[in-house]
Amino acid sequence: MTGVYNPLLVCLSLVVAFLASYTAVELSGGLNALASAKRRPLWLVGGAVSMGVGIWSMHFIGMLAFSLPIPIGYDFSITAASLFLAISVSLIALATASRGTLSHRRLCIAGTIMGFGVAGMHFTGMYAMQMSPGIEYTIWKVALSVGVAIAASIAALWLAFTLRASDAGNLVVKRLGAAFIMAIAITGMHYFGMSAANFAAGSLCLSGEKFDANWLALVVTATSFTVLVGTLALFGFHTSSLSLSLKRANRQLHYLGTHDALTNLPNRQQLALRIAQAVAECARRESMFAVLFIDLDGFKSINDSLGHGVGDDLLQVCAERLRQDLRHTDMVARLGGDEFVIVVENVADASSAAAVANGVLRRLAQEIVVDGLPLRVSASIGIAFYPCDGGNADELLHSADAAMYAAKQSGRNTFRVFEPQMNHTALKSLILQRDLNRALSDGELSVSFQPKFSVASQSVTGVEALIRWRHPELGEIAPLEFIPLAERSGLIVEIGDWVLREVCRNIALWDAQGLPAIAVAVNLSPIQFNVPDLVARIDALLDVAGVDPCRVMFEITETTAMQSIEKTSRTIEALQARGYTVAIDDFGTGYSSLGYLQRFRFDQIKIDGSFMRDLDSAGHRGSALLSAVVTLARALQIEVVAEGVETESQFRTLSELACDQMQGFLLSRPLPAAEFLAFLRGAADRVVAPGSACPRPRDEGGCRSIVGDRAGRPIRGAANRCVPRIPVHPGSRRNYPPTPPPARRPFPTPQHPRSHWQHAKAGLFS
């Protein structure tokens, strides 16, 4: 018995096969990107169901296209089993094609399993007809159809995997072509397998009444189209949603890559692009534009003293103020830290840029309140113009940066327009940075000593060690110039150790010549103070030199002390426990609270020289501020040293306020080691021994006990100390010997003008 095919249903089966193949290619190509690791199995199973339904539908439509001269039906359970086989092999196919790698061995194994599965689905579906007598098959045709199924499966998997990894153009066309080839292979295998079936004459279909063929045709066609089209639509919608999310993410990443995260201002990369655009535009129009390089004055002190949180809030407020009043053609960017740049286009002359700079200075000078704290910063601004000061972003930023440093050297809170000679300053910094590395080994560094005096008796109460650098070509280099360079290069720790060794060497020299014991103050830089083994390093250096800890005082700036309150407190306690004294330098220049004085337990406060200048310029207000500090320090039993004393009027005010000690050009400039040795010989009768002038609690003998630490533990080397026990005068407000003080010596005329003093008394690491 022979059958015939319905051409329309044959074409329909080919369309269904094509749709199923295209669904498989699409799903394998986007399955990994479509779903997260948690949801990927759900999409894999769902895709396998839709693909399996498509293949199964093609099979049954193809069978329905074949008609026999007898009624034909299909057993439901066997038909369902064939559908399960189709879904199973589809799951294998999608799982294989969506893997990260596909070896030849895995491809062949998966293709063979899939081929047998498709063939099994086909012949299971044929068995659902329940023919009597049974269908007889031509063995070689069956074997060939299975071979075709395996070959088609391997080819389909290879195409799906290859196209999944393809990033070439016309990808949709390639996938359509692959789906068409797969559809031809699948339908070809089906109809070749159908040709292997032989129906005996007079055969009957025992399933004719169980499942009507016409109804099955309608259900299969509708279901397959619904599932496949729905899957593709859902996949397309989800892919579009993913694409939109990806585009949004890319835009966000691009924004983050070109903008500063803290202030949302354009960053250096975006600034360079904007300057390049401005250069091209101005070159075409033969016009000019300006670049304003802005550095905030006083920001570092606030950031170090009050914390990075306050510093970040301050930067955000400053960024918002910089945005104000800018034209839409201008741009403000943040380079990093406290540095900003404004690009001002279409400037007619320098006055236009100057007007913008003045506006920036005016806005930034206004008080800023952060966390209830009133803060003030200013700005130093450098201005460079295209094309006269540079032809590209690097040149213009370099010129504007040099002008900004010139503004800082002019007193800050101002702006400067770039001039060619400003490059000399930048070049000098590079030279100093290079030469500083050899300055130590070549003996170019030296230590000078500036004495400290009692305000009441003018006795010598101590001395401060100050580093100096005589460059072989540039001459004397001010500490304010080379100390920041040493800090940036990391050489500051090595230089600090060298200074301490020089101090110990000089102390040993003074002792060897029988001169009176005197305490030497050594400055610690912020970087040096934060070295983890600071106390151990100091102990090792003094042990080698044989110097007692009571002979050395360490000075740290107010800003350094406020960087980390807990760490500062622990370090100070560790130093004091070993017998060293600790002073806070440049007090009054930072943002620390006076309450921290009691917490830190400093041995000495050094009031910044700006207070002394205020005594002459601010009158009663200046002396009131100084009086408040002295009164508080006396209540806390902390010595007070006034720095930068240059005039007799300043001295008289300090005497009236009962300030403990003073230091400045009025009595002595910083002296080289040899000159200070001669000074010490001449002032031997006026030297106060270490510890005897301290207003801290004292023992019965009249002097603070310095043979034990604050817990009463013996201090290393206490037996060798040469500190005289000076009795306390019972009726005196101050703890000085009861003998009448020597007659006041006439004050020498300051040996250098004020500007020179500012360099000389910069301090070692201030």
mmCIF file with all atom_site columns, N, CA and C in Angstrom, residues 447-451 668-677:
data_model
loop_
_atom_site.group_PDB
_atom_site.id
_atom_site.type_symbol
_atom_site.label_atom_id
_atom_site.label_alt_id
_atom_site.label_comp_id
_atom_site.label_asym_id
_atom_site.label_entity_id
_atom_site.label_seq_id
_atom_site.pdbx_PDB_ins_code
_atom_site.Cartn_x
_atom_site.Cartn_y
_atom_site.Cartn_z
_atom_site.occupancy
_atom_site.B_iso_or_equiv
_atom_site.pdbx_formal_charge
_atom_site.auth_seq_id
_atom_site.auth_comp_id
_atom_site.auth_asym_id
_atom_site.auth_atom_id
_atom_site.pdbx_PDB_model_num
ATOM 1  N N  . VAL A 1 447 ? 73.089 71.536 59.635 1.00 0.00 ? 447 VAL A N  1
ATOM 2  C CA . VAL A 1 447 ? 72.118 71.845 60.684 1.00 0.00 ? 447 VAL A CA 1
ATOM 3  C C  . VAL A 1 447 ? 72.543 73.129 61.383 1.00 0.00 ? 447 VAL A C  1
ATOM 4  N N  . SER A 1 448 ? 71.607 74.069 61.483 1.00 0.00 ? 448 SER A N  1
ATOM 5  C CA . SER A 1 448 ? 71.821 75.292 62.262 1.00 0.00 ? 448 SER A CA 1
ATOM 6  C C  . SER A 1 448 ? 70.997 75.200 63.535 1.00 0.00 ? 448 SER A C  1
ATOM 7  N N  . PHE A 1 449 ? 71.329 76.048 64.514 1.00 0.00 ? 449 PHE A N  1
ATOM 8  C CA . PHE A 1 449 ? 70.675 75.990 65.815 1.00 0.00 ? 449 PHE A CA 1
ATOM 9  C C  . PHE A 1 449 ? 70.188 77.386 66.195 1.00 0.00 ? 449 PHE A C  1
ATOM 10 N N  . GLN A 1 450 ? 68.902 77.479 66.552 1.00 0.00 ? 450 GLN A N  1
ATOM 11 C CA . GLN A 1 450 ? 68.343 78.755 67.004 1.00 0.00 ? 450 GLN A CA 1
ATOM 12 C C  . GLN A 1 450 ? 67.916 78.617 68.463 1.00 0.00 ? 450 GLN A C  1
ATOM 13 N N  . PRO A 1 451 ? 68.508 79.412 69.353 1.00 0.00 ? 451 PRO A N  1
ATOM 14 C CA . PRO A 1 451 ? 68.206 79.271 70.784 1.00 0.00 ? 451 PRO A CA 1
ATOM 15 C C  . PRO A 1 451 ? 66.787 79.724 71.114 1.00 0.00 ? 451 PRO A C  1
ATOM 16 N N  . SER A 1 668 ? 68.332 86.094 68.810 1.00 0.00 ? 668 SER A N  1
ATOM 17 C CA . SER A 1 668 ? 69.326 85.313 68.066 1.00 0.00 ? 668 SER A CA 1
ATOM 18 C C  . SER A 1 668 ? 68.707 84.753 66.796 1.00 0.00 ? 668 SER A C  1
ATOM 19 N N  . ARG A 1 669 ? 69.482 84.839 65.744 1.00 0.00 ? 669 ARG A N  1
ATOM 20 C CA . ARG A 1 669 ? 69.108 84.175 64.499 1.00 0.00 ? 669 ARG A CA 1
ATOM 21 C C  . ARG A 1 669 ? 69.553 82.708 64.576 1.00 0.00 ? 669 ARG A C  1
ATOM 22 N N  . PRO A 1 670 ? 69.148 81.860 63.623 1.00 0.00 ? 670 PRO A N  1
ATOM 23 C CA . PRO A 1 670 ? 69.701 80.503 63.567 1.00 0.00 ? 670 PRO A CA 1
ATOM 24 C C  . PRO A 1 670 ? 71.200 80.556 63.298 1.00 0.00 ? 670 PRO A C  1
ATOM 25 N N  . LEU A 1 671 ? 71.964 79.806 64.065 1.00 0.00 ? 671 LEU A N  1
ATOM 26 C CA . LEU A 1 671 ? 73.427 79.851 63.997 1.00 0.00 ? 671 LEU A CA 1
ATOM 27 C C  . LEU A 1 671 ? 73.970 78.531 63.465 1.00 0.00 ? 671 LEU A C  1
ATOM 28 N N  . PRO A 1 672 ? 74.949 78.598 62.558 1.00 0.00 ? 672 PRO A N  1
ATOM 29 C CA . PRO A 1 672 ? 75.630 77.364 62.158 1.00 0.00 ? 672 PRO A CA 1
ATOM 30 C C  . PRO A 1 672 ? 76.242 76.682 63.371 1.00 0.00 ? 672 PRO A C  1
ATOM 31 N N  . ALA A 1 673 ? 76.551 75.399 63.233 1.00 0.00 ? 673 ALA A N  1
ATOM 32 C CA . ALA A 1 673 ? 77.011 74.609 64.382 1.00 0.00 ? 673 ALA A CA 1
ATOM 33 C C  . ALA A 1 673 ? 78.221 75.232 65.063 1.00 0.00 ? 673 ALA A C  1
ATOM 34 N N  . ALA A 1 674 ? 79.193 75.707 64.287 1.00 0.00 ? 674 ALA A N  1
ATOM 35 C CA . ALA A 1 674 ? 80.405 76.290 64.882 1.00 0.00 ? 674 ALA A CA 1
ATOM 36 C C  . ALA A 1 674 ? 80.077 77.571 65.640 1.00 0.00 ? 674 ALA A C  1
ATOM 37 N N  . GLU A 1 675 ? 79.216 78.426 65.075 1.00 0.00 ? 675 GLU A N  1
ATOM 38 C CA . GLU A 1 675 ? 78.852 79.670 65.749 1.00 0.00 ? 675 GLU A CA 1
ATOM 39 C C  . GLU A 1 675 ? 78.048 79.387 67.011 1.00 0.00 ? 675 GLU A C  1
ATOM 40 N N  . PHE A 1 676 ? 77.172 78.380 66.942 1.00 0.00 ? 676 PHE A N  1
ATOM 41 C CA . PHE A 1 676 ? 76.383 78.084 68.138 1.00 0.00 ? 676 PHE A CA 1
ATOM 42 C C  . PHE A 1 676 ? 77.271 77.539 69.251 1.00 0.00 ? 676 PHE A C  1
ATOM 43 N N  . LEU A 1 677 ? 78.324 76.794 68.889 1.00 0.00 ? 677 LEU A N  1
ATOM 44 C CA . LEU A 1 677 ? 79.265 76.304 69.896 1.00 0.00 ? 677 LEU A CA 1
ATOM 45 C C  . LEU A 1 677 ? 79.889 77.483 70.645 1.00 0.00 ? 677 LEU A C  1
#
